Amino acid sequence: MLPNEMDSETLTSPVNALNGPTHSNTGGDRTLSGYDYHLPEDRIAQNPVTPRDSSRLLVVDSPTSHQHRRFRDLPELLEPGDLLVLNNTRVMPARLYGYKSTGTPVEVLLLEEQENNQWLGLVKPGRRLKPGALIQFTAPDTLKGEPLSNSTLRARVLATDEATGGRILQFEAAPGTSVRELLESYGQVPLPPYITQSVASPDQYQTVYAEESGSAAAPTAGLHFTEELLDRLEAKGIKRAFVTLHVGVGTFRPVEVEDVTRHQMHEEWVQVPPETVEKIRETKARGNRVIAVGTTGVRSLEGAAVSGELQPFCGKTDLFIYPGYQWRVVDGLITNFHLPKSSLLMLVSALVGRDRLLDLYQEAIAQEYRFYSFGDAMIILPAAKTGV
């Protein structure tokens, strides 16, 4: 795979304090091979369903039981006063195509904006893009094989980023023009590499509440929501609040070590605003539940709960959650089905148990659920949470 200002309470340093949660030694829970499963290729969803909330929903409602429902049934599964926390990141048109001066085609996936028009990006072919190389980008409607000599978007490779294997790119932009503005003309919304036959429009890979641009991939659990469903949830008294986590290599980077405790998550930018913290505190105080929408929502909230107490936060997190994690904020989770051996699978296992989750995945496969980004969803209700 080429795979905002806050008030004075905001934490501004990286989440170094997040090493606090302890993890129990539970044998297979700590081994990469313990998170493997076989998925038939035809179970990988290539296109989203229409309407969005007609997707299937595997409801995990107790330590031993589950139901098969539709996502539109969500208001029946939650209680008035519960709080949904959604990630309002917006996917950038982050995939760029261009050429070296030699005519060699180049593909770039931008991950993170830095200073002075510098960006971190994954590049292909990486071996041919050494420091000093100049890339000239073409617009999506340009005939492939014909680089534009008068292209207005160019970048030079400054350095290799050791943490990601990507490159630091220095973009050349006219004074007063931002690279983000140029991405609207030159970039494409990137789909994951396992989606190879999609006819989805770019808007179908955005949540209906996407607002803060900066993500290299969609927070896919949120793709099932429609405006109508959000209205129905609100009418029942189910509250909502927002966080922002810009999805990057930390979310989709594969785990490559057999001892998963040695896996190092790459940092991703997070914002948990004061109003969201206040809504969560109010929800807990009246005895209702906090339901995170997506693993990015989980990492945002748990990452901001420094020393066990949730605080407003704006910064980066490298929090890695796997079985044995001591939960601080999240009571339940809405999530899609994840790749084998992924950090996302480990996070969900921490909530419901690895053996139970893999059994549920086998049930979903047998029932012909659709998997991954454009696939169906699962909700783990608080009564099914490990240790409850």
XYZ file of N, CA, C and O in Angstrom, residues 219-363:
580
model
N -12.201 7.090 7.920
C -12.575 6.362 9.135
C -13.825 5.538 8.804
O -14.959 5.997 8.933
N -13.637 4.318 8.346
C -14.665 3.616 7.577
C -15.902 3.220 8.371
O -16.955 3.000 7.784
N -15.799 3.110 9.706
C -16.998 2.793 10.480
C -18.056 3.880 10.331
O -19.256 3.614 10.448
N -17.615 5.097 10.041
C -18.562 6.198 9.890
C -19.233 6.260 8.539
O -20.193 7.028 8.354
N -18.768 5.462 7.573
C -19.342 5.516 6.233
C -20.787 5.021 6.191
O -21.501 5.285 5.229
N -21.239 4.316 7.232
C -22.589 3.742 7.233
C -23.665 4.759 7.619
O -24.857 4.491 7.428
N -23.274 5.886 8.166
C -24.253 6.864 8.634
C -24.797 7.686 7.471
O -24.063 8.093 6.577
N -26.115 7.939 7.518
C -26.779 8.868 6.613
C -27.292 10.044 7.429
O -27.410 9.962 8.672
N -27.617 11.139 6.761
C -28.210 12.278 7.473
C -29.524 11.865 8.135
O -29.823 12.273 9.264
N -30.299 11.047 7.446
C -31.573 10.597 8.005
C -31.360 9.771 9.271
O -32.073 9.941 10.270
N -30.375 8.878 9.256
C -30.102 8.064 10.439
C -29.632 8.939 11.595
O -30.042 8.729 12.753
N -28.790 9.912 11.324
C -28.343 10.822 12.376
C -29.521 11.571 12.982
O -29.590 11.774 14.207
N -30.481 11.963 12.143
C -31.677 12.639 12.646
C -32.509 11.714 13.527
O -33.036 12.129 14.569
N -32.625 10.451 13.139
C -33.391 9.484 13.932
C -32.726 9.227 15.274
O -33.395 9.088 16.304
N -31.418 9.156 15.279
C -30.690 8.972 16.534
C -30.899 10.170 17.457
O -31.151 10.016 18.661
N -30.823 11.361 16.884
C -31.019 12.567 17.685
C -32.438 12.629 18.247
O -32.649 13.007 19.404
N -33.414 12.239 17.431
C -34.811 12.266 17.879
C -35.041 11.319 19.056
O -35.928 11.561 19.891
N -34.271 10.265 19.149
C -34.407 9.317 20.257
C -33.631 9.771 21.493
O -33.710 9.144 22.549
N -32.888 10.848 21.389
C -32.131 11.334 22.528
C -30.723 10.791 22.612
O -30.073 10.891 23.659
N -30.250 10.207 21.526
C -28.877 9.708 21.470
C -27.975 10.854 21.011
O -28.154 11.400 19.915
N -27.061 11.237 21.859
C -26.226 12.409 21.615
C -25.065 12.063 20.683
O -24.766 10.901 20.432
N -24.377 13.097 20.200
C -23.161 12.863 19.429
C -22.154 13.977 19.691
O -22.509 15.108 20.027
N -20.895 13.601 19.561
C -19.779 14.530 19.717
C -18.707 14.122 18.721
O -18.752 13.024 18.153
N -17.742 15.006 18.516
C -16.743 14.761 17.471
C -15.322 14.864 18.006
O -15.012 15.660 18.903
N -14.473 14.030 17.442
C -13.026 14.143 17.585
C -12.462 14.198 16.174
O -13.178 13.965 15.193
N -11.182 14.494 16.061
C -10.503 14.439 14.768
C -9.237 13.616 14.915
O -8.410 13.913 15.784
N -9.127 12.569 14.129
C -7.860 11.847 13.989
C -7.613 11.691 12.503
O -8.424 11.090 11.797
N -6.532 12.278 12.029
C -6.186 12.168 10.615
C -5.494 10.824 10.377
O -4.382 10.591 10.853
N -6.174 9.954 9.666
C -5.688 8.591 9.460
C -4.431 8.614 8.615
O -4.385 9.214 7.541
N -3.402 7.949 9.119
C -2.148 7.873 8.394
C -1.553 6.490 8.498
O -2.256 5.500 8.723
N -0.258 6.419 8.403
C 0.405 5.122 8.364
C 0.266 4.378 9.687
O 0.305 3.151 9.734
N 0.050 5.099 10.792
C -0.131 4.436 12.073
C -1.307 3.493 12.081
O -1.264 2.426 12.706
N -2.382 3.863 11.390
C -3.573 3.027 11.356
C -3.407 1.836 10.432
O -3.794 0.716 10.777
N -2.840 2.047 9.238
C -2.832 0.938 8.287
C -1.484 0.249 8.116
O -1.357 -0.681 7.336
N -0.478 0.661 8.869
C 0.814 -0.016 8.789
C 0.693 -1.429 9.349
O 0.171 -1.628 10.449
N 1.159 -2.455 8.650
C 1.030 -3.823 9.148
C 1.913 -4.075 10.357
O 2.968 -3.455 10.526
N 1.458 -4.974 11.218
C 2.278 -5.444 12.332
C 3.209 -6.521 11.772
O 2.755 -7.473 11.145
N 4.488 -6.395 11.993
C 5.456 -7.283 11.354
C 6.299 -8.075 12.345
O 7.193 -8.820 11.948
N 6.043 -7.928 13.639
C 6.804 -8.663 14.647
C 5.894 -9.687 15.304
O 4.726 -9.406 15.589
N 6.413 -10.886 15.545
C 5.592 -11.950 16.132
C 5.156 -11.602 17.548
O 4.029 -11.890 17.952
N 6.032 -10.965 18.312
C 5.670 -10.474 19.639
C 5.042 -9.098 19.454
O 5.738 -8.105 19.248
N 3.709 -9.042 19.517
C 3.027 -7.793 19.154
C 3.361 -6.663 20.116
O 3.201 -5.485 19.768
N 3.824 -6.971 21.316
C 4.168 -5.914 22.263
C 5.355 -5.086 21.780
O 5.590 -3.993 22.289
N 6.079 -5.599 20.791
C 7.226 -4.870 20.250
C 6.846 -3.980 19.066
O 7.682 -3.251 18.539
N 5.583 -4.046 18.640
C 5.146 -3.208 17.515
C 5.101 -1.743 17.945
O 4.580 -1.415 19.010
N 5.625 -0.882 17.106
C 5.618 0.554 17.374
C 4.668 1.251 16.421
O 4.876 1.251 15.212
N 3.615 1.841 16.963
C 2.670 2.596 16.141
C 3.312 3.912 15.709
O 4.008 4.566 16.486
N 3.065 4.299 14.459
C 3.489 5.617 13.998
C 2.506 6.657 14.516
O 1.300 6.405 14.626
N 3.002 7.830 14.842
C 2.140 8.862 15.410
C 1.126 9.385 14.388
O 1.434 9.510 13.206
N -0.068 9.690 14.893
C -1.113 10.327 14.076
C -1.659 11.522 14.850
O -1.714 11.515 16.078
N -2.079 12.531 14.081
C -2.542 13.786 14.694
C -3.977 13.643 15.197
O -4.857 13.155 14.478
N -4.192 14.100 16.428
C -5.480 13.951 17.106
C -5.919 15.277 17.704
O -5.083 16.044 18.211
N -7.214 15.513 17.666
C -7.786 16.627 18.415
C -9.047 16.151 19.120
O -9.979 15.647 18.486
N -9.060 16.308 20.434
C -10.249 16.044 21.249
C -10.629 17.373 21.888
O -9.994 17.814 22.845
N -11.647 18.053 21.365
C -11.954 19.405 21.833
C -12.628 19.424 23.201
O -13.204 18.420 23.643
N -12.565 20.560 23.896
C -13.168 20.665 25.230
C -14.653 20.308 25.252
O -15.125 19.692 26.209
N -15.393 20.683 24.207
C -16.829 20.400 24.224
C -17.113 18.903 24.177
O -18.100 18.425 24.750
N -16.249 18.144 23.508
C -16.415 16.686 23.485
C -16.107 16.094 24.854
O -16.818 15.196 25.335
N -15.058 16.579 25.490
C -14.718 16.109 26.834
C -15.870 16.383 27.788
O -16.247 15.527 28.600
N -16.463 17.554 27.687
C -17.573 17.907 28.574
C -18.778 16.995 28.339
O -19.421 16.538 29.292
N -19.094 16.703 27.082
C -20.215 15.811 26.794
C -19.960 14.400 27.343
O -20.886 13.735 27.829
N -18.719 13.942 27.257
C -18.388 12.617 27.783
C -18.536 12.602 29.304
O -19.102 11.653 29.879
N -18.058 13.634 29.958
C -18.201 13.704 31.414
C -19.669 13.718 31.829
O -20.068 13.048 32.791
N -20.473 14.478 31.105
C -21.902 14.528 31.417
C -22.560 13.163 31.196
O -23.415 12.741 31.978
N -22.173 12.483 30.117
C -22.727 11.164 29.807
C -22.402 10.170 30.920
O -23.282 9.427 31.400
N -21.149 10.135 31.341
C -20.728 9.224 32.401
C -21.445 9.554 33.709
O -21.856 8.652 34.452
N -21.597 10.848 33.998
C -22.187 11.266 35.273
C -23.639 10.817 35.403
O -24.106 10.515 36.506
N -24.362 10.767 34.299
C -25.766 10.346 34.374
C -25.941 8.843 34.132
O -27.069 8.355 34.017
N -24.850 8.121 34.023
C -24.927 6.665 33.915
C -25.157 6.133 32.521
O -25.500 4.952 32.360
N -24.941 6.970 31.506
C -25.083 6.500 30.126
C -23.732 6.047 29.579
O -22.715 6.107 30.261
N -23.748 5.595 28.317
C -22.570 4.945 27.731
C -21.940 5.785 26.628
O -22.644 6.469 25.887
N -20.628 5.664 26.490
C -19.868 6.319 25.419
C -19.535 5.270 24.374
O -18.831 4.291 24.656
N -20.071 5.454 23.163
C -19.868 4.513 22.068
C -18.973 5.179 21.025
O -19.354 6.177 20.410
N -17.788 4.651 20.839
C -16.874 5.187 19.829
C -17.252 4.652 18.459
O -17.565 3.468 18.310
N -17.246 5.518 17.469
C -17.483 5.105 16.084
C -16.131 4.960 15.415
O -15.488 5.941 15.044
N -15.667 3.716 15.316
C -14.403 3.425 14.654
C -13.222 3.336 15.599
O -13.214 3.917 16.698
N -12.214 2.612 15.160
C -11.002 2.464 15.959
C -10.264 3.791 16.106
O -9.569 4.009 17.102
N -10.415 4.693 15.144
C -9.779 6.002 15.277
C -10.424 6.801 16.404
O -9.743 7.546 17.105
N -11.740 6.638 16.566
C -12.413 7.283 17.690
C -11.910 6.739 19.013
O -11.708 7.485 19.982
N -11.687 5.431 19.065
C -11.155 4.803 20.277
C -9.783 5.374 20.614
O -9.519 5.790 21.751
N -8.893 5.403 19.626
C -7.534 5.864 19.895
C -7.511 7.345 20.271
O -6.676 7.778 21.072
N -8.423 8.123 19.698
C -8.505 9.542 20.063
C -8.885 9.705 21.528
O -8.234 10.442 22.278
N -9.939 9.025 21.946
C -10.444 9.192 23.308
C -9.509 8.593 24.345
O -9.195 9.230 25.357
N -9.064 7.359 24.092
C -8.165 6.736 25.054
C -6.817 7.457 25.079
O -6.173 7.555 26.125
N -6.410 7.998 23.939
C -5.159 8.735 23.887
C -5.190 10.038 24.655
O -4.162 10.529 25.119
N -6.378 10.601 24.801
C -6.514 11.864 25.522
C -6.770 11.661 27.014
O -6.810 12.630 27.764
N -6.947 10.418 27.431
C -7.238 10.130 28.840
C -5.941 9.927 29.615
O -5.617 8.824 30.066
N -5.190 10.981 29.757
C -3.893 10.911 30.419
C -4.093 10.669 31.914
O -4.935 11.278 32.549
N -3.305 9.745 32.450
C -3.355 9.414 33.882
C -4.752 9.003 34.325
O -5.139 9.203 35.475
N -5.523 8.439 33.388
C -6.841 7.932 33.740
C -7.963 8.947 33.647
O -9.131 8.591 33.769
N -7.654 10.202 33.434
C -8.684 11.239 33.353
C -8.671 11.876 31.970
O -7.641 12.359 31.504
N -9.825 11.892 31.319
C -9.937 12.480 29.989
C -9.769 13.988 30.061
O -10.378 14.658 30.885
N -8.919 14.510 29.158
C -8.675 15.945 29.075
C -8.705 16.373 27.620
O -8.444 15.568 26.719
N -9.027 17.649 27.337
C -8.890 18.144 25.970
C -7.460 17.922 25.491
O -6.504 18.031 26.268
N -7.331 17.604 24.218
C -6.008 17.246 23.701
C -5.879 17.686 22.253
O -6.813 17.566 21.463
N -4.699 18.170 21.901
C -4.365 18.465 20.519
C -2.890 18.149 20.334
O -2.034 18.807 20.923
N -2.606 17.102 19.568
C -1.228 16.669 19.395
C -1.187 15.352 18.657
O -2.093 15.043 17.886
N -0.168 14.561 18.938
C -0.009 13.278 18.264
C -0.072 12.131 19.261
O 0.317 12.292 20.415
N -0.577 11.005 18.796
C -0.623 9.809 19.621
C -0.035 8.625 18.864
O -0.205 8.512 17.649
N 0.662 7.777 19.605
C 1.135 6.508 19.059
C 0.590 5.358 19.904
O 1.177 4.283 19.974
N -0.560 5.579 20.525
C -1.171 4.585 21.401
C -1.485 3.305 20.635
O -2.122 3.330 19.591
N -1.053 2.182 21.182
C -1.289 0.857 20.605
C -2.092 0.051 21.621
O -1.646 -0.181 22.741
N -3.288 -0.367 21.224
C -4.196 -1.076 22.127
C -4.305 -2.534 21.700
O -4.573 -2.821 20.529
N -4.105 -3.432 22.642
C -4.259 -4.865 22.378
C -4.767 -5.513 23.665
O -4.866 -4.838 24.714
N -5.152 -6.788 23.661
C -5.790 -7.400 24.835
C -4.989 -7.223 26.124
O -3.770 -7.374 26.157
N -5.714 -6.905 27.177
C -5.118 -6.585 28.459
C -5.131 -5.103 28.749
O -4.868 -4.678 29.870
N -5.450 -4.305 27.720
C -5.507 -2.853 27.886
C -6.567 -2.472 28.921
O -7.661 -3.045 28.954
N -6.250 -1.510 29.767
C -7.172 -1.034 30.792
C -7.957 0.168 30.248
O -7.404 1.251 30.073
N -9.242 -0.053 29.976
C -10.061 0.970 29.325
C -10.334 2.134 30.272
O -10.608 1.942 31.456
N -10.326 3.335 29.706
C -10.510 4.552 30.486
C -11.778 5.310 30.126
O -12.396 5.928 30.980
N -12.146 5.289 28.851
C -13.241 6.143 28.377
C -14.314 5.341 27.648
O -15.510 5.488 27.928
N -13.916 4.509 26.719
C -14.841 3.882 25.771
C -15.601 2.726 26.424
O -15.004 1.854 27.058
N -16.934 2.728 26.231
C -17.787 1.649 26.737
C -18.194 0.669 25.638
O -18.407 -0.513 25.908
N -18.360 1.139 24.425
C -18.765 0.300 23.307
C -18.164 0.824 22.018
O -17.590 1.919 21.976
N -18.324 0.041 20.942
C -17.626 0.369 19.695
C -18.444 -0.057 18.481
O -18.988 -1.160 18.447
N -18.502 0.826 17.499
C -18.989 0.501 16.161
C -17.762 0.431 15.257
O -16.947 1.359 15.231
N -17.622 -0.663 14.514
C -16.409 -0.855 13.726
C -16.690 -1.710 12.512
O -17.668 -2.461 12.479
N -15.857 -1.590 11.500
C -15.917 -2.492 10.352
C -15.108 -3.754 10.656
O -14.541 -3.901 11.737
N -15.028 -4.646 9.697
C -14.222 -5.855 9.835
C -12.821 -5.571 9.291
O -12.674 -4.982 8.221
N -11.809 -6.032 10.026
C -10.431 -5.613 9.761
C -9.564 -6.730 9.208
O -9.872 -7.912 9.331
N -8.425 -6.330 8.625
C -7.500 -7.273 8.018
C -6.865 -8.191 9.065
O -6.665 -7.780 10.209
N -6.522 -9.414 8.657
C -5.791 -10.305 9.567
C -4.483 -9.661 10.025
O -3.865 -8.896 9.293
N -4.104 -9.967 11.242
C -2.818 -9.553 11.810
C -2.640 -8.037 11.873
O -1.506 -7.552 11.934
N -3.725 -7.288 11.866
C -3.636 -5.829 11.888
C -3.760 -5.294 13.315
O -4.349 -5.923 14.194
N -3.201 -4.116 13.539
C -3.330 -3.480 14.853
C -4.786 -3.165 15.171
O -5.173 -3.118 16.347
N -5.607 -2.971 14.134
C -7.031 -2.692 14.356
C -7.743 -3.931 14.905
O -8.607 -3.830 15.777
N -7.395 -5.097 14.390
C -7.959 -6.342 14.905
C -7.567 -6.536 16.365
O -8.370 -7.000 17.188
N -6.366 -6.156 16.703
C -5.901 -6.276 18.086
C -6.656 -5.324 19.002
O -7.007 -5.666 20.133
N -6.921 -4.118 18.510
C -7.678 -3.145 19.308
C -9.071 -3.677 19.624
O -9.521 -3.610 20.779
N -9.768 -4.187 18.626
C -11.125 -4.695 18.864
C -11.082 -5.918 19.780
O -11.959 -6.104 20.633
N -10.035 -6.734 19.644
C -9.871 -7.889 20.537
C -9.743 -7.452 21.987
O -10.190 -8.152 22.901
N -9.134 -6.306 22.218
C -8.982 -5.797 23.581
C -10.330 -5.477 24.212
O -10.470 -5.485 25.441
N -11.326 -5.210 23.389
C -12.651 -4.855 23.893
C -13.521 -6.085 24.142
O -14.278 -6.124 25.113
N -13.411 -7.096 23.272
C -14.350 -8.226 23.339
C -13.651 -9.569 23.528
O -14.310 -10.577 23.747
N -12.333 -9.579 23.450
C -11.577 -10.823 23.586
C -11.198 -11.394 22.231
O -12.015 -11.443 21.309
N -9.948 -11.854 22.111
C -9.453 -12.319 20.816
C -10.191 -13.562 20.327
O -10.627 -13.624 19.165
N -10.342 -14.560 21.179
C -11.018 -15.793 20.758
C -12.453 -15.504 20.337
O -12.932 -16.010 19.318
N -13.133 -14.683 21.126
C -14.524 -14.346 20.800
C -14.589 -13.601 19.468
O -15.463 -13.872 18.628
N -13.687 -12.663 19.263
C -13.725 -11.882 18.039
C -13.481 -12.755 16.816
O -14.181 -12.631 15.803
N -12.513 -13.650 16.892
C -12.235 -14.516 15.748
C -13.407 -15.458 15.471
O -13.701 -15.763 14.308
N -14.090 -15.895 16.534
C -15.301 -16.698 16.324
C -16.385 -15.879 15.620
O -17.077 -16.375 14.721
N -16.530 -14.620 16.005
C -17.515 -13.743 15.364
C -17.151 -13.495 13.904
O -18.032 -13.418 13.040
N -15.861 -13.368 13.622
C -15.431 -13.188 12.238
C -15.778 -14.424 11.403
O -16.219 -14.293 10.246
N -15.598 -15.604 11.967
C -15.955 -16.818 11.234
C -17.461 -16.877 10.984
O -17.910 -17.303 9.920
N -18.241 -16.424 11.949
C -19.688 -16.350 11.775
C -20.038 -15.358 10.662
O -20.911 -15.616 9.822
